[in-house]
Short mmCIF file of C-alpha atoms in Angstrom, two decimals:
data_model
loop_
_atom_site.label_atom_id
_atom_site.label_comp_id
_atom_site.label_asym_id
_atom_site.label_seq_id
_atom_site.Cartn_x
_atom_site.Cartn_y
_atom_site.Cartn_z
CA CYS A 21 82.63 -46.66 145.44
CA LYS A 22 85.10 -44.05 144.20
CA PRO A 23 83.77 -43.65 140.63
CA CYS A 24 80.35 -43.00 142.13
CA LYS A 25 81.33 -39.82 143.97
CA THR A 26 79.89 -37.64 141.22
CA PHE A 27 76.75 -38.27 139.26
CA SER A 28 76.90 -39.18 135.61
CA PRO A 29 73.47 -40.17 134.28
CA SER A 30 74.92 -43.01 132.23
CA LEU A 31 77.24 -44.36 134.96
CA PRO A 32 74.73 -46.78 136.52
CA LEU A 33 73.76 -48.08 133.11
CA VAL A 34 77.31 -49.07 132.19
CA LEU A 35 78.00 -50.95 135.41
CA SER A 36 77.67 -54.62 134.59
CA ASP A 37 78.08 -56.05 138.09
CA PRO A 38 74.65 -55.89 139.79
CA VAL A 39 76.18 -55.61 143.28
CA ALA A 40 78.47 -52.76 142.21
CA LYS A 41 75.57 -51.08 140.45
CA GLU A 42 73.35 -51.26 143.54
CA SER A 43 76.13 -49.98 145.78
CA CYS A 44 76.89 -47.12 143.41
CA MET A 45 73.24 -46.15 142.98
CA LEU A 46 72.57 -46.18 146.72
CA ASN A 47 75.73 -44.18 147.43
CA LEU A 48 74.64 -41.59 144.89
CA LEU A 49 71.18 -41.43 146.40
CA LEU A 50 72.45 -41.15 149.95
CA SER A 51 74.88 -38.40 148.95
CA LEU A 52 71.97 -36.04 148.33
CA PRO A 53 71.48 -33.22 150.83
CA GLU A 54 68.97 -34.38 153.45
CA PRO A 55 66.03 -32.19 152.27
CA ASN A 56 66.48 -33.46 148.70
CA LEU A 57 66.83 -37.05 149.88
CA VAL A 58 63.70 -36.91 152.05
CA THR A 59 61.71 -35.36 149.20
CA PHE A 60 62.96 -37.90 146.65
CA LEU A 61 62.23 -40.84 148.96
CA PHE A 62 58.73 -39.49 149.64
CA LEU A 63 58.11 -39.22 145.89
CA LEU A 64 59.43 -42.76 145.31
CA ASP A 65 57.07 -44.10 147.94
CA HIS A 66 54.14 -42.20 146.45
CA LEU A 67 54.92 -43.32 142.88
CA LYS A 68 55.13 -46.95 144.05
CA ARG A 69 51.67 -46.57 145.60
CA VAL A 70 50.37 -45.13 142.30
CA ALA A 71 51.82 -48.15 140.46
CA GLU A 72 49.99 -50.50 142.83
CA LYS A 73 46.78 -49.30 141.13
CA GLU A 74 48.15 -49.92 137.61
CA ASN A 75 45.11 -52.01 136.66
CA ILE A 76 42.95 -48.90 137.22
CA ASN A 77 45.24 -45.99 136.27
CA LYS A 78 47.46 -47.70 133.62
CA MET A 79 50.57 -46.27 135.34
CA SER A 80 53.20 -49.00 135.56
CA LEU A 81 56.59 -48.32 137.13
CA HIS A 82 57.99 -47.86 133.63
CA ASN A 83 55.27 -45.36 132.69
CA LEU A 84 55.85 -43.43 135.91
CA ALA A 85 59.61 -43.37 135.31
CA THR A 86 59.03 -42.14 131.76
CA VAL A 87 56.77 -39.31 132.94
CA PHE A 88 58.66 -38.25 136.07
CA GLY A 89 62.31 -39.23 135.38
CA PRO A 90 63.15 -36.27 133.12
CA THR A 91 61.53 -33.84 135.56
CA LEU A 92 62.98 -35.20 138.79
CA LEU A 93 66.47 -36.03 137.50
CA ARG A 94 67.16 -33.26 135.01
CA PRO A 95 70.72 -31.95 135.34
CA SER A 96 71.35 -28.25 135.74
CA GLU A 97 72.03 -26.43 132.47
CA LYS A 98 75.74 -26.16 133.30
CA ASP A 99 75.96 -29.93 133.96
CA SER A 100 73.94 -30.91 130.91
CA LYS A 101 75.81 -32.66 128.11
CA ILE A 102 73.54 -31.04 125.52
CA PRO A 103 75.39 -28.33 123.57
CA ALA A 104 73.92 -24.88 124.25
CA ASN A 105 74.30 -23.65 120.66
CA PRO A 106 74.85 -26.73 118.51
CA MET A 107 76.08 -26.57 114.95
CA HIS A 108 74.38 -29.89 114.23
CA PRO A 109 70.73 -30.11 115.36
CA MET A 110 70.87 -33.91 115.10
CA ALA A 111 73.68 -34.08 117.68
CA MET A 112 71.56 -32.02 120.05
CA THR A 113 68.58 -34.35 119.56
CA ASP A 114 70.75 -37.43 120.11
CA SER A 115 72.28 -35.95 123.29
CA TRP A 116 68.87 -34.95 124.60
CA SER A 117 67.46 -38.41 123.88
CA LEU A 118 70.33 -40.13 125.71
CA GLU A 119 69.91 -37.85 128.73
CA VAL A 120 66.17 -38.48 128.90
CA MET A 121 66.64 -42.25 128.53
CA SER A 122 69.22 -42.18 131.34
CA GLN A 123 66.90 -40.19 133.60
CA VAL A 124 64.07 -42.65 132.96
CA GLN A 125 66.33 -45.66 133.67
CA VAL A 126 67.69 -44.18 136.90
CA LEU A 127 64.21 -43.44 138.26
CA LEU A 128 62.98 -46.87 137.13
CA TYR A 129 65.90 -48.48 138.96
CA PHE A 130 64.91 -46.79 142.23
CA LEU A 131 61.21 -47.54 141.72
CA GLN A 132 62.01 -51.24 141.24
CA LEU A 133 63.94 -51.54 144.51
CA GLU A 134 62.19 -53.91 146.90
CA THR A 135 63.05 -51.69 149.85
CA ILE A 136 63.31 -47.94 149.52
CA PRO A 137 66.16 -46.56 151.64
CA THR A 138 65.26 -44.24 154.48
CA PRO A 139 66.96 -40.99 155.50
CA ASP A 140 68.32 -43.02 158.44
CA SER A 141 70.24 -45.10 155.87
CA LYS A 142 72.29 -41.99 155.15
CA ARG A 143 73.20 -41.56 158.80
CA GLN A 144 74.04 -45.26 159.11
CA SER A 145 76.19 -45.24 155.98
CA ILE A 146 78.15 -42.29 157.36
CA LEU A 147 78.52 -43.95 160.77
CA PHE A 148 79.67 -47.27 159.31
CA SER A 149 81.67 -45.92 156.39
CA THR A 150 85.12 -47.42 155.87
CA GLU A 151 86.31 -44.27 154.11
CA VAL A 152 88.06 -41.69 156.28
#
């Protein structure tokens, strides 16, 4: 998925084809360096287990994505679309809100997957890749 080579927080949200969206999201995930991938997958698994106790802890997948998405998926300052010294404070607030909403939606997407990929998925995708 060529447009998916680099991460844009809003990219998965604008893809209308569910198959293309899933492919793109998984390619982005599997492009993480292995230590980051293993950590993220561990956290996904843990958050899913927390959500299994929603009737006790009130933490649905959406609530967990809202709490953890902005922390786990925050872009570096240089990659952030938020102006560093904005002339219009409202533009900064709007940009920040869009980034946070994107981070929440991306984490929610991964939390809602029936099967969480494994680090072995990365090795398999490299082995069976059609790109040279």
